[in-house]
Structures are given as structure tokens and as C-alpha cells.
Amino acid sequence: MPVFPKPSKQLKRKVHPVPSVHHSDSNEAIGSQPHIYPGQSLQNKSSWTEVLGSLAAQGTFCMEQLRETAANLNLEQSRLRPINLLQERTVPRAEPATAPEPNLTPRLGKLNCCSDVFQCTLVNVPQTQALLKQVKLPLGLIFQPFKDSREPPLLITDVPPRCSACQTYINPFVTFINQRHWKCNSCFLLNDVPGKFLFDPMTGSYCNPHSRPELQHAALEFMVPLEYQGGRPRPVTYLFVFDVSYSALETGYLGIVCKTLLENIDRLPGDSRTRIGFITFDSTVNFYHLDSSLSRPRMVVVADIDDIFVPSEDKLLVNLQQSRQLVVSLLEELPDMFRETQKRQCAFGPALQAAQKLLTYCGGRVSAFLTQLPNIGSGSLQIREDPGDTTLGAKHLGPAINFYKVLALEFCGQQTGVDLFLLSQRYTDLASIACIPRYTCGYVYYYPAFHHIHCSALVEKLREEFRYHLTRSVGYEGLLRIRYTQGLVLDTFYGNSFLQTTQTLSLPCVCPQAQFAIQMMIDGAVSESSLVIFQSSLLYTSCQGERRVRIYTYCLPVVSSLSEVYAGINMPVIVGILSKMAVDRTVRLCLAYTRDALIRVLTDALVSYRTSACDPQQSTLTVPHSLQQLPLYVLALLKQPAFQTDVAMSLDERVFTMSQLMIQPLTCMLRMVYPDLYRIDDYINGEAADNVSVETDTGTVKKPTLIQLSAENLTLQGAFLIDCGNTLLPILQNPASKLIQTLLGSLRKERLYHSPCYIIKDDSTSRSIFIQRLVDDRTESAMSYYEFLLHLKEQVCK
């Protein structure tokens, strides 16, 4: 039986029901607080009788909070329950919704930022780097600073006070030393309380600062005053760059894209100043005059692609409302305009250079479409794919040339975001081209072997993803700052953006699904406070032309005992951080090193627990309940096609899959690693999971019961659905019913990429695609989950 240290004194102090008299991060108490500051006598505010009466009236409330605290302690103990992995092989899935709650007081817990915005690998932060090393798990954070949270930020009228040293915004977790001074919980500097902060922003009357919205909400948003904007924000500008070479016309994508854009032309986010423009390319680069004074669109051909010249900007980027009819005419004509072309050259690099020059002074959003390897002009590439080379490292997965990264930084500097739609039947060196969206906060949309007739699932995917790409909410000219408590140090950053400094990211275009991650270290010790905070502040321009700042503050407790650290393990986020570390190491080093590193992280964590909390003489493979899922998910990562050398996967597809693991929202990424498997023939007959339902556009539906990812659970008489995050693979014996379509719609909700549904029969040649996703089973090149546990036991119980 593992023995853990007794709970720290800090933990005991938190559950002591003594009312506090001031707002403090280190002396937080349970119960409501009378609005009294240190240095003020009680007689100045009310009589002793009134105060005691108030405290007595709060007794019931305090008891409810004590019960809640006791429940949290029981939950913590359950997470420390030792588990023999070889005896309990049915492992629950790692879901963000089941993540542990930080060990905060009930009041601070209610004030904390919503967990769908900020999530940490360890919700109880180790006090020292030595304690963190003892656990052998990464301290990392995954966050979505522009997410449409289930608890939206409160819009306030005033600019919140900021620390004069580190610029951290005041938040519910700061300490008030007295009525005139507050202590920053990032750098610990004492700051003056602004005079206006003592007055209610709505009524103008005197108020206690603790009632201010800035101290009652961890999610805030405010509009930047005009005097700080330096002029009116620029209008939203859309620029579409289309490949019209022979290869592009073969795919037939242009007709689908133009039709989708026509259907959504009036749904593009923006205002009356919104502008739009178009560029096409093959062996030349073509611009289109769309000025409202013209009777029809006029094409301007630039043949000298080595020295791109951009004609007049005001005729190429036009007001969408004023030139709407010309835009519609162009979109109707484009699919047939190049129908007879025989040009096989692809001047993608020069086309992007033209886009960059066109948007130099206005910035905006570029949607670029490519169907083959760039082979002429700047940015030309050569085939690097070698099926016989399985080393798979920087030589193949990193960029071949610096052209696209340098151009991406130029785009980023002028506040231009670029999204790439890749529709190729051959190798296109996505590893090089993907630098463009990676450093401009854009995304790659990939459709391998796309054809408008022969690939109906990809046609649906393109149509749905492009429609959502056009109509989703986007923030422009973004600048994201991450601030955190002194003693923490940013070690590594993951995400699509340009990291200007260790705390500042440039985000030309940011969407609600944009996710970023950081890996932290502890410099010395986090000893100044019993709490740490992480604060994101995103300065951006809305589609309506409003300059705004969105602030999220996330608070976590600092702990000094190993048991509290183990109780706070957040497995979904650990899997998320490990997947990003694996992608990063594969691109920088090689795939073989990455696989070894994943095994090493797992064995180190298990050995560390065995050494510190178990009897080292035991021969069982025992872990705390909070670590139960780690071996299964490490095995799933090792079986992920992106990290396997023997999988029939093109180099572009591998690069795209790694990109998805890096940027996909956490819930979707977890399904890419360990898919959800449902039996849906029983579901059609009325069987569903108890108390598990999902939202749809028409209400809620119950989800089917999840089953383990093993062929043992498949039958020839059944119908099964496997959700891989980016695809849905049902094995169906009958046509999909309305109920199944509703279920599919609910599973696709809020995903960055559309998940097409493929129907696979038991005797289909595509059956192997389904079977290889059964992570629990053995394959020709990988162990089953049980075999993997036996292997781990040999490594850990030496």
C-alpha cells in the first residue's frame, strides 16, 4: 500500500472556517467577507453587533462550503487510490470534462477562469523544480485565448488597473494590502489603487473595490479608448489566391470553391468598409480589376514572375458592397475561364509575393489554394519524398528552403494571416509550404488525391470547411501577451503564431478554435505566494472594426507535498503536451528518437512513483488512479500513424497529421490519439449511455455507449462507429437513419476541421483502416495494451 506524506499545513489552513477581513491570495478563508480593510476599525463601518449578526447569518453558507471542501478532499483521495494496471485493464478515456479541479477554496474556485479556456497538466503546482522533477511529468498549459467559452467574458466600460512593472491586469486573485494599495500576483509589486476604482462604474457612487467587476470575474473584455488606438482600425480585407494550372483544372476544385463563396458572399464577417480581391496563377500571376466604375471584371497578367509588379491597389482590393456585382460576375466566370489551359507550371511563390505586396499597408486575410509542387519562380521546390528512407527527421519533415518562412514573417509583420488549401494528387512538400500558415496564425486544409467526381467525401469536406472558414468569427491584428507568477519560466511554446518575445505572440488572424500551449519550468521556487496565476490578454480588432482586449486569468494553488501533486495530475492535458513534444522532436531530430522519448517519459514517471510512494520491493505495476491512463495513451501515441515508420502514409499526409496534433483543440486531438468507438445498431434500437447527452442544432441527443478499442467487441451482425477526430468510420449494414445523422452532426460540432463519414463493410478492402485504429489490440508491428503493460513491468519493476 503506497504511503503518502500528510496533507500540508497550507491545505489544513484552507478548510479552517475563519472569516477573513481582507482580500488576500495567501490568507484566503472560507466564507463571505465583511468589506473592511486592514487599518480600519470595525466601528468605522458598523457596530460589533451588526458584524456578529452578519457572520451568524452566514453560518449556513459556511457549512455548505465546508461540505464542498470535504467532497473535494474525498475526490483527491480517490485520485490517489493505488491501481494495479495488470488487474484493472479497462481504462476510462481521458476527457477534459473529467479533469481534476484545482485545490482552491470554494470562493476562489467559483471566481476562477473557465477550464475550457485554460488547462494545466498539474492543477496543483509544485513549489520547487526539485519537486517537479520528482514527479517526472511536464508542467504545461494549453489555452484558447479567443474561445467562445461557456462562460463568455464580461464586457466592461473601464480599462482595468494594471501593475506598473509587469503590466498584469488586476484580477480576482490579487492581494489588497490596504484601501490604497494592491499587490500584483505576477511580480509581487505594490501598486496604488486608482481613485476611480473606489466608485461603482454604473452608478458613480462610492463602493468597496471588492464589488468591482474586475475582482468578481476572471474573464473580461473591454474596448480600447480611441486615444490609445492611433487611428481608426483598418477594414477587414479578404484576398483569394487560386491555382488555375492544368493540375488544378483536373481536380475540378475551382467550381466548388467559387460556388461556395457565392453562396456565402453576404455572410463574410465585416462591416460596410470590407474589401475583397482575387489573384490567380499558373506560369504567370493574374490580378483582377473590380472597380465599381467598370462594367465587367478585367484581368491583368504579370508574366515577369521574377520581379512581381503589383498594379493599383485601389482597383484590385475593392469595397465588397460597392463592387458586389463585379465580384459575383468574376466568381461565375472563373471556373470556365481557364478550362482549355495546358499550362503545367506552378508559380505559387510569386503569387504569394504578389499577395504580400498587395496587402502591405492594409493587412488582411489570404485564402490560398494549391494543387501541385511549386516548380517555377521564387519558392520552387524539388521532390524529397523517398519511400525507402524511414529515418524521417528534419531532412524530410523540416522546410527544404527558407523562402516560405521569410515570406511568412513579412506577412505577419503587416498583420496578414494566410490559410492554405492543399488539393494535390502528388507530393507538394507540405513541410516547406506549411511555414506560411504556421507563422501567420493560419491553418492547413488538406485533401489528398482530390477529384470533384471520384472523391465525394473530400468534396463534402472541402465545401464544409471552406464555408466555415468564410463565415466564422475572427479577430484581426492580434497581439497576445502571456503573464505568469514570478518563479515560473517559459521553456517551450507550441502553436501557429510568431513568438515576438517570451511573453508576446503576434496573431494576424485568430479564430475561436486557435489553441496554444506552453511548457514551463520552475526557477528556484514559487515561494512568494500560495497561489500562481496565468493571464492571457489578447488585443485584437473585431470584424466590426472595434479594437478590444480580452483577458482571462487562471489561478492554481502551489503545493509542497508529492501526494498533492499526484492528486492534481490532469491526464488529458498531459497527453496534449506529450503529443506536441513528440511532433516537435520528430521535426527537429528524428522519429526513432521521438518514440524512445515517449517510452522514457512513461517509464520515468512510473519508476518515480514506485520509488517515492510505493514499496520498491513490490513486483506489481502499481500507479495512483490519476496516472492510470498514461500507459494506454502513450501506447496510443506510439500507434498513431504519424509516429509509425511502417505505415503506408505519404510524407505530406504525415506532415499534415503532425500539424493537426499540434493545433487541434484538445478534445479532438485526444480522439486522434485514442478514438471513440460506439456500437450504433443497439443505439438505433434505443440503447444509449446513461446521463450522457450532447447538444445539437435541434436540441440534445443521448450518445451511444462507448466500448473499448478492441476487435473482441466487434460482431458481424453489428454496426459500429469510430470517431478518430478528423474522420468518422462507421461499419454499417443498412442506410444511415435520421438518428445517426443527428449523432454525426453533434460529434462534428465545434471542430476545426470537418470530419467526413466513410462507410466500410466487413468484407471491404478498406477494413484495415478501421482495424488499425483499435489501439488495444496487437498489430504486426506493435504490442497490444496488455503486452505493453507486461513490457513496462519488466522495465519498472527491476
Tab-separated table of N, CA, C and O in Angstrom, residues 655-732:
chain	number	residue	atom	x	y	z
A	655	VAL	N	3.052	14.968	-42.482
A	655	VAL	CA	3.256	16.349	-42.023
A	655	VAL	C	1.921	16.971	-41.612
A	655	VAL	O	1.834	17.654	-40.576
A	656	PHE	N	0.867	16.728	-42.380
A	656	PHE	CA	-0.449	17.287	-42.050
A	656	PHE	C	-0.977	16.703	-40.742
A	656	PHE	O	-1.531	17.434	-39.905
A	657	THR	N	-0.826	15.400	-40.554
A	657	THR	CA	-1.286	14.769	-39.313
A	657	THR	C	-0.549	15.345	-38.108
A	657	THR	O	-1.149	15.612	-37.059
A	658	MET	N	0.749	15.547	-38.240
A	658	MET	CA	1.510	16.159	-37.154
A	658	MET	C	1.032	17.586	-36.892
A	658	MET	O	0.963	18.019	-35.733
A	659	SER	N	0.697	18.300	-37.943
A	659	SER	CA	0.160	19.653	-37.775
A	659	SER	C	-1.143	19.631	-36.995
A	659	SER	O	-1.374	20.459	-36.113
A	660	GLN	N	-1.995	18.652	-37.286
A	660	GLN	CA	-3.251	18.533	-36.547
A	660	GLN	C	-3.010	18.242	-35.069
A	660	GLN	O	-3.688	18.793	-34.200
A	661	LEU	N	-2.079	17.344	-34.783
A	661	LEU	CA	-1.766	17.048	-33.383
A	661	LEU	C	-1.257	18.278	-32.652
A	661	LEU	O	-1.438	18.423	-31.438
A	662	MET	N	-0.624	19.178	-33.375
A	662	MET	CA	-0.062	20.373	-32.765
A	662	MET	C	-1.114	21.447	-32.496
A	662	MET	O	-1.047	22.159	-31.486
A	663	ILE	N	-2.114	21.588	-33.373
A	663	ILE	CA	-3.009	22.752	-33.306
A	663	ILE	C	-4.461	22.425	-33.021
A	663	ILE	O	-5.233	23.324	-32.692
A	664	GLN	N	-4.867	21.171	-33.140
A	664	GLN	CA	-6.276	20.837	-32.935
A	664	GLN	C	-6.697	21.106	-31.494
A	664	GLN	O	-5.914	20.884	-30.558
A	665	PRO	N	-7.930	21.568	-31.269
A	665	PRO	CA	-8.443	21.665	-29.900
A	665	PRO	C	-8.292	20.336	-29.173
A	665	PRO	O	-8.361	19.266	-29.791
A	666	LEU	N	-8.112	20.402	-27.875
A	666	LEU	CA	-7.713	19.243	-27.085
A	666	LEU	C	-8.666	18.057	-27.238
A	666	LEU	O	-8.224	16.915	-27.393
A	667	THR	N	-9.972	18.290	-27.190
A	667	THR	CA	-10.922	17.171	-27.262
A	667	THR	C	-10.789	16.415	-28.576
A	667	THR	O	-10.871	15.189	-28.611
A	668	CYS	N	-10.587	17.142	-29.667
A	668	CYS	CA	-10.445	16.496	-30.974
A	668	CYS	C	-9.102	15.784	-31.083
A	668	CYS	O	-9.004	14.680	-31.629
A	669	MET	N	-8.045	16.395	-30.556
A	669	MET	CA	-6.721	15.776	-30.594
A	669	MET	C	-6.718	14.448	-29.827
A	669	MET	O	-6.108	13.464	-30.265
A	670	LEU	N	-7.424	14.397	-28.695
A	670	LEU	CA	-7.480	13.162	-27.911
A	670	LEU	C	-8.121	12.032	-28.705
A	670	LEU	O	-7.714	10.869	-28.592
A	671	ARG	N	-9.105	12.355	-29.534
A	671	ARG	CA	-9.746	11.328	-30.363
A	671	ARG	C	-8.846	10.898	-31.518
A	671	ARG	O	-8.967	9.781	-32.009
A	672	MET	N	-7.977	11.789	-31.964
A	672	MET	CA	-6.997	11.378	-32.963
A	672	MET	C	-6.023	10.358	-32.366
A	672	MET	O	-5.576	9.433	-33.058
A	673	VAL	N	-5.709	10.520	-31.097
A	673	VAL	CA	-4.770	9.609	-30.427
A	673	VAL	C	-5.467	8.318	-30.014
A	673	VAL	O	-4.969	7.214	-30.281
A	674	TYR	N	-6.606	8.451	-29.364
A	674	TYR	CA	-7.355	7.280	-28.899
A	674	TYR	C	-8.820	7.485	-29.275
A	674	TYR	O	-9.565	8.158	-28.559
A	675	PRO	N	-9.259	6.935	-30.404
A	675	PRO	CA	-10.614	7.207	-30.921
A	675	PRO	C	-11.716	6.701	-29.994
A	675	PRO	O	-11.492	5.857	-29.117
A	676	ASP	N	-12.907	7.226	-30.214
A	676	ASP	CA	-14.118	6.761	-29.527
A	676	ASP	C	-14.804	5.714	-30.400
A	676	ASP	O	-15.020	5.937	-31.597
A	677	LEU	N	-15.151	4.587	-29.822
A	677	LEU	CA	-15.812	3.504	-30.548
A	677	LEU	C	-17.207	3.296	-29.970
A	677	LEU	O	-17.372	3.114	-28.765
A	678	TYR	N	-18.209	3.328	-30.847
A	678	TYR	CA	-19.606	3.149	-30.443
A	678	TYR	C	-20.213	1.973	-31.223
A	678	TYR	O	-19.880	1.742	-32.389
A	679	ARG	N	-21.117	1.270	-30.576
A	679	ARG	CA	-21.962	0.318	-31.301
A	679	ARG	C	-23.287	1.015	-31.583
A	679	ARG	O	-24.017	1.369	-30.644
A	680	ILE	N	-23.588	1.226	-32.860
A	680	ILE	CA	-24.730	2.083	-33.186
A	680	ILE	C	-25.978	1.325	-33.615
A	680	ILE	O	-27.053	1.922	-33.701
A	681	ASP	N	-25.875	0.000	-33.877
A	681	ASP	CA	-27.115	-0.730	-34.161
A	681	ASP	C	-27.952	-0.848	-32.895
A	681	ASP	O	-29.182	-0.753	-32.926
A	682	ASP	N	-27.287	-1.045	-31.744
A	682	ASP	CA	-28.016	-1.021	-30.465
A	682	ASP	C	-28.558	0.373	-30.193
A	682	ASP	O	-29.651	0.536	-29.632
A	683	TYR	N	-27.804	1.385	-30.576
A	683	TYR	CA	-28.222	2.777	-30.358
A	683	TYR	C	-29.500	3.083	-31.131
A	683	TYR	O	-30.415	3.742	-30.627
A	684	ILE	N	-29.579	2.577	-32.367
A	684	ILE	CA	-30.778	2.786	-33.178
A	684	ILE	C	-31.979	2.131	-32.510
A	684	ILE	O	-33.106	2.628	-32.574
A	685	ASN	N	-31.733	1.037	-31.804
A	685	ASN	CA	-32.821	0.314	-31.128
A	685	ASN	C	-33.148	0.894	-29.757
A	685	ASN	O	-33.923	0.302	-29.004
A	686	GLY	N	-32.509	2.007	-29.408
A	686	GLY	CA	-32.901	2.705	-28.193
A	686	GLY	C	-31.929	2.624	-27.051
A	686	GLY	O	-32.147	3.246	-26.010
A	687	GLU	N	-30.836	1.875	-27.181
A	687	GLU	CA	-29.863	1.778	-26.100
A	687	GLU	C	-28.884	2.940	-26.200
A	687	GLU	O	-28.367	3.239	-27.267
A	688	ALA	N	-28.623	3.599	-25.079
A	688	ALA	CA	-27.703	4.747	-25.058
A	688	ALA	C	-27.024	4.808	-23.706
A	688	ALA	O	-27.438	4.152	-22.741
A	689	ALA	N	-25.976	5.605	-23.652
A	689	ALA	CA	-25.252	5.774	-22.390
A	689	ALA	C	-26.113	6.522	-21.389
A	689	ALA	O	-26.829	7.466	-21.745
A	690	ASP	N	-26.053	6.100	-20.143
A	690	ASP	CA	-26.820	6.762	-19.086
A	690	ASP	C	-26.258	8.149	-18.818
A	690	ASP	O	-25.049	8.321	-18.654
A	691	ASN	N	-27.137	9.137	-18.775
A	691	ASN	CA	-26.776	10.516	-18.388
A	691	ASN	C	-25.685	11.125	-19.261
A	691	ASN	O	-24.961	12.015	-18.827
A	692	VAL	N	-25.519	10.640	-20.504
A	692	VAL	CA	-24.546	11.222	-21.418
A	692	VAL	C	-25.279	11.727	-22.647
A	692	VAL	O	-25.841	10.949	-23.413
A	693	SER	N	-25.332	13.032	-22.825
A	693	SER	CA	-26.019	13.620	-23.974
A	693	SER	C	-25.173	14.728	-24.559
A	693	SER	O	-24.278	15.261	-23.901
A	694	VAL	N	-25.433	15.059	-25.805
A	694	VAL	CA	-24.684	16.103	-26.495
A	694	VAL	C	-25.663	17.070	-27.140
A	694	VAL	O	-26.794	16.727	-27.475
A	695	GLU	N	-25.205	18.307	-27.302
A	695	GLU	CA	-26.028	19.342	-27.908
A	695	GLU	C	-26.017	19.214	-29.428
A	695	GLU	O	-24.988	18.929	-30.043
A	696	THR	N	-27.180	19.445	-30.040
A	696	THR	CA	-27.294	19.532	-31.497
A	696	THR	C	-28.014	20.821	-31.838
A	696	THR	O	-28.460	21.568	-30.953
A	697	ASP	N	-28.152	21.093	-33.125
A	697	ASP	CA	-28.835	22.318	-33.547
A	697	ASP	C	-30.314	22.291	-33.198
A	697	ASP	O	-30.959	23.328	-33.120
A	698	THR	N	-30.867	21.100	-32.985
A	698	THR	CA	-32.295	20.977	-32.691
A	698	THR	C	-32.579	20.565	-31.255
A	698	THR	O	-33.723	20.298	-30.904
A	699	GLY	N	-31.554	20.503	-30.428
A	699	GLY	CA	-31.743	20.111	-29.032
A	699	GLY	C	-30.618	19.215	-28.568
A	699	GLY	O	-29.475	19.378	-28.966
A	700	THR	N	-30.949	18.246	-27.714
A	700	THR	CA	-29.945	17.315	-27.209
A	700	THR	C	-30.302	15.892	-27.608
A	700	THR	O	-31.481	15.548	-27.736
A	701	VAL	N	-29.286	15.087	-27.812
A	701	VAL	CA	-29.490	13.664	-28.084
A	701	VAL	C	-28.569	12.878	-27.168
A	701	VAL	O	-27.485	13.341	-26.808
A	702	LYS	N	-29.006	11.695	-26.797
A	702	LYS	CA	-28.155	10.829	-25.985
A	702	LYS	C	-27.098	10.178	-26.860
A	702	LYS	O	-27.345	9.864	-28.022
A	703	LYS	N	-25.910	10.005	-26.287
A	703	LYS	CA	-24.819	9.388	-27.033
A	703	LYS	C	-24.875	7.877	-26.870
A	703	LYS	O	-25.330	7.361	-25.836
A	704	PRO	N	-24.397	7.147	-27.864
A	704	PRO	CA	-24.280	5.695	-27.703
A	704	PRO	C	-23.262	5.377	-26.610
A	704	PRO	O	-22.426	6.210	-26.248
A	705	THR	N	-23.291	4.164	-26.122
A	705	THR	CA	-22.342	3.744	-25.096
A	705	THR	C	-20.975	3.502	-25.719
A	705	THR	O	-20.851	2.859	-26.761
A	706	LEU	N	-19.944	4.033	-25.092
A	706	LEU	CA	-18.575	3.822	-25.553
A	706	LEU	C	-18.132	2.399	-25.237
A	706	LEU	O	-18.471	1.847	-24.183
A	707	ILE	N	-17.375	1.795	-26.157
A	707	ILE	CA	-16.818	0.472	-25.907
A	707	ILE	C	-15.309	0.519	-26.147
A	707	ILE	O	-14.803	1.425	-26.806
A	708	GLN	N	-14.595	-0.476	-25.593
A	708	GLN	CA	-13.139	-0.495	-25.702
A	708	GLN	C	-12.707	-0.698	-27.152
A	708	GLN	O	-13.392	-1.376	-27.928
A	709	LEU	N	-11.526	-0.151	-27.464
A	709	LEU	CA	-10.991	-0.230	-28.821
A	709	LEU	C	-10.324	-1.578	-29.051
A	709	LEU	O	-9.101	-1.695	-29.104
A	710	SER	N	-11.152	-2.597	-29.187
A	710	SER	CA	-10.638	-3.947	-29.390
A	710	SER	C	-11.573	-4.702	-30.326
A	710	SER	O	-12.803	-4.522	-30.289
A	711	ALA	N	-10.993	-5.563	-31.173
A	711	ALA	CA	-11.792	-6.360	-32.100
A	711	ALA	C	-12.702	-7.336	-31.364
A	711	ALA	O	-13.671	-7.837	-31.949
A	712	GLU	N	-12.406	-7.617	-30.095
A	712	GLU	CA	-13.267	-8.504	-29.305
A	712	GLU	C	-14.685	-7.968	-29.212
A	712	GLU	O	-15.632	-8.725	-29.019
A	713	ASN	N	-14.826	-6.651	-29.341
A	713	ASN	CA	-16.140	-6.030	-29.190
A	713	ASN	C	-16.887	-5.877	-30.518
A	713	ASN	O	-17.979	-5.328	-30.543
A	714	LEU	N	-16.287	-6.334	-31.621
A	714	LEU	CA	-16.930	-6.232	-32.935
A	714	LEU	C	-17.625	-7.545	-33.275
A	714	LEU	O	-17.117	-8.624	-32.964
A	715	THR	N	-18.782	-7.449	-33.926
A	715	THR	CA	-19.505	-8.627	-34.399
A	715	THR	C	-19.944	-8.390	-35.836
A	715	THR	O	-20.151	-7.243	-36.261
A	716	LEU	N	-20.112	-9.464	-36.583
A	716	LEU	CA	-20.562	-9.335	-37.975
A	716	LEU	C	-21.986	-8.820	-38.065
A	716	LEU	O	-22.395	-8.243	-39.073
A	717	GLN	N	-22.766	-9.022	-36.999
A	717	GLN	CA	-24.165	-8.588	-37.020
A	717	GLN	C	-24.339	-7.133	-36.591
A	717	GLN	O	-25.428	-6.583	-36.680
A	718	GLY	N	-23.269	-6.515	-36.118
A	718	GLY	CA	-23.404	-5.177	-35.551
A	718	GLY	C	-22.991	-4.078	-36.519
A	718	GLY	O	-22.433	-4.311	-37.590
A	719	ALA	N	-23.286	-2.854	-36.109
A	719	ALA	CA	-22.853	-1.655	-36.831
A	719	ALA	C	-22.106	-0.782	-35.833
A	719	ALA	O	-22.606	-0.528	-34.728
A	720	PHE	N	-20.932	-0.313	-36.213
A	720	PHE	CA	-20.052	0.396	-35.284
A	720	PHE	C	-19.585	1.709	-35.900
A	720	PHE	O	-19.416	1.819	-37.111
A	721	LEU	N	-19.375	2.667	-35.027
A	721	LEU	CA	-18.866	3.973	-35.449
A	721	LEU	C	-17.613	4.296	-34.649
A	721	LEU	O	-17.618	4.219	-33.419
A	722	ILE	N	-16.538	4.636	-35.359
A	722	ILE	CA	-15.310	5.035	-34.683
A	722	ILE	C	-15.023	6.489	-35.031
A	722	ILE	O	-14.998	6.873	-36.192
A	723	ASP	N	-14.870	7.298	-34.000
A	723	ASP	CA	-14.626	8.732	-34.154
A	723	ASP	C	-13.136	8.989	-33.940
A	723	ASP	O	-12.633	8.921	-32.824
A	724	CYS	N	-12.433	9.291	-35.042
A	724	CYS	CA	-10.986	9.493	-34.998
A	724	CYS	C	-10.611	10.957	-34.912
A	724	CYS	O	-9.454	11.315	-35.148
A	725	GLY	N	-11.562	11.815	-34.611
A	725	GLY	CA	-11.265	13.234	-34.513
A	725	GLY	C	-11.358	13.938	-35.846
A	725	GLY	O	-12.099	14.914	-35.999
A	726	ASN	N	-10.633	13.436	-36.856
A	726	ASN	CA	-10.671	14.065	-38.174
A	726	ASN	C	-11.463	13.263	-39.195
A	726	ASN	O	-11.710	13.721	-40.300
A	727	THR	N	-11.842	12.017	-38.847
A	727	THR	CA	-12.709	11.210	-39.705
A	727	THR	C	-13.661	10.400	-38.842
A	727	THR	O	-13.387	10.110	-37.679
A	728	LEU	N	-14.779	9.996	-39.453
A	728	LEU	CA	-15.751	9.117	-38.807
A	728	LEU	C	-15.875	7.873	-39.686
A	728	LEU	O	-16.139	7.972	-40.883
A	729	LEU	N	-15.682	6.719	-39.077
A	729	LEU	CA	-15.660	5.474	-39.846
A	729	LEU	C	-16.714	4.524	-39.332
A	729	LEU	O	-16.453	3.758	-38.393
A	730	PRO	N	-17.908	4.531	-39.909
A	730	PRO	CA	-18.915	3.568	-39.461
A	730	PRO	C	-18.863	2.277	-40.281
A	730	PRO	O	-18.554	2.292	-41.467
A	731	ILE	N	-19.120	1.159	-39.640
A	731	ILE	CA	-19.346	-0.099	-40.355
A	731	ILE	C	-20.854	-0.329	-40.310
A	731	ILE	O	-21.405	-0.630	-39.255
A	732	LEU	N	-21.499	-0.136	-41.434
A	732	LEU	CA	-22.962	-0.149	-41.480
A	732	LEU	C	-23.469	-1.273	-42.379
A	732	LEU	O	-22.887	-1.555	-43.425
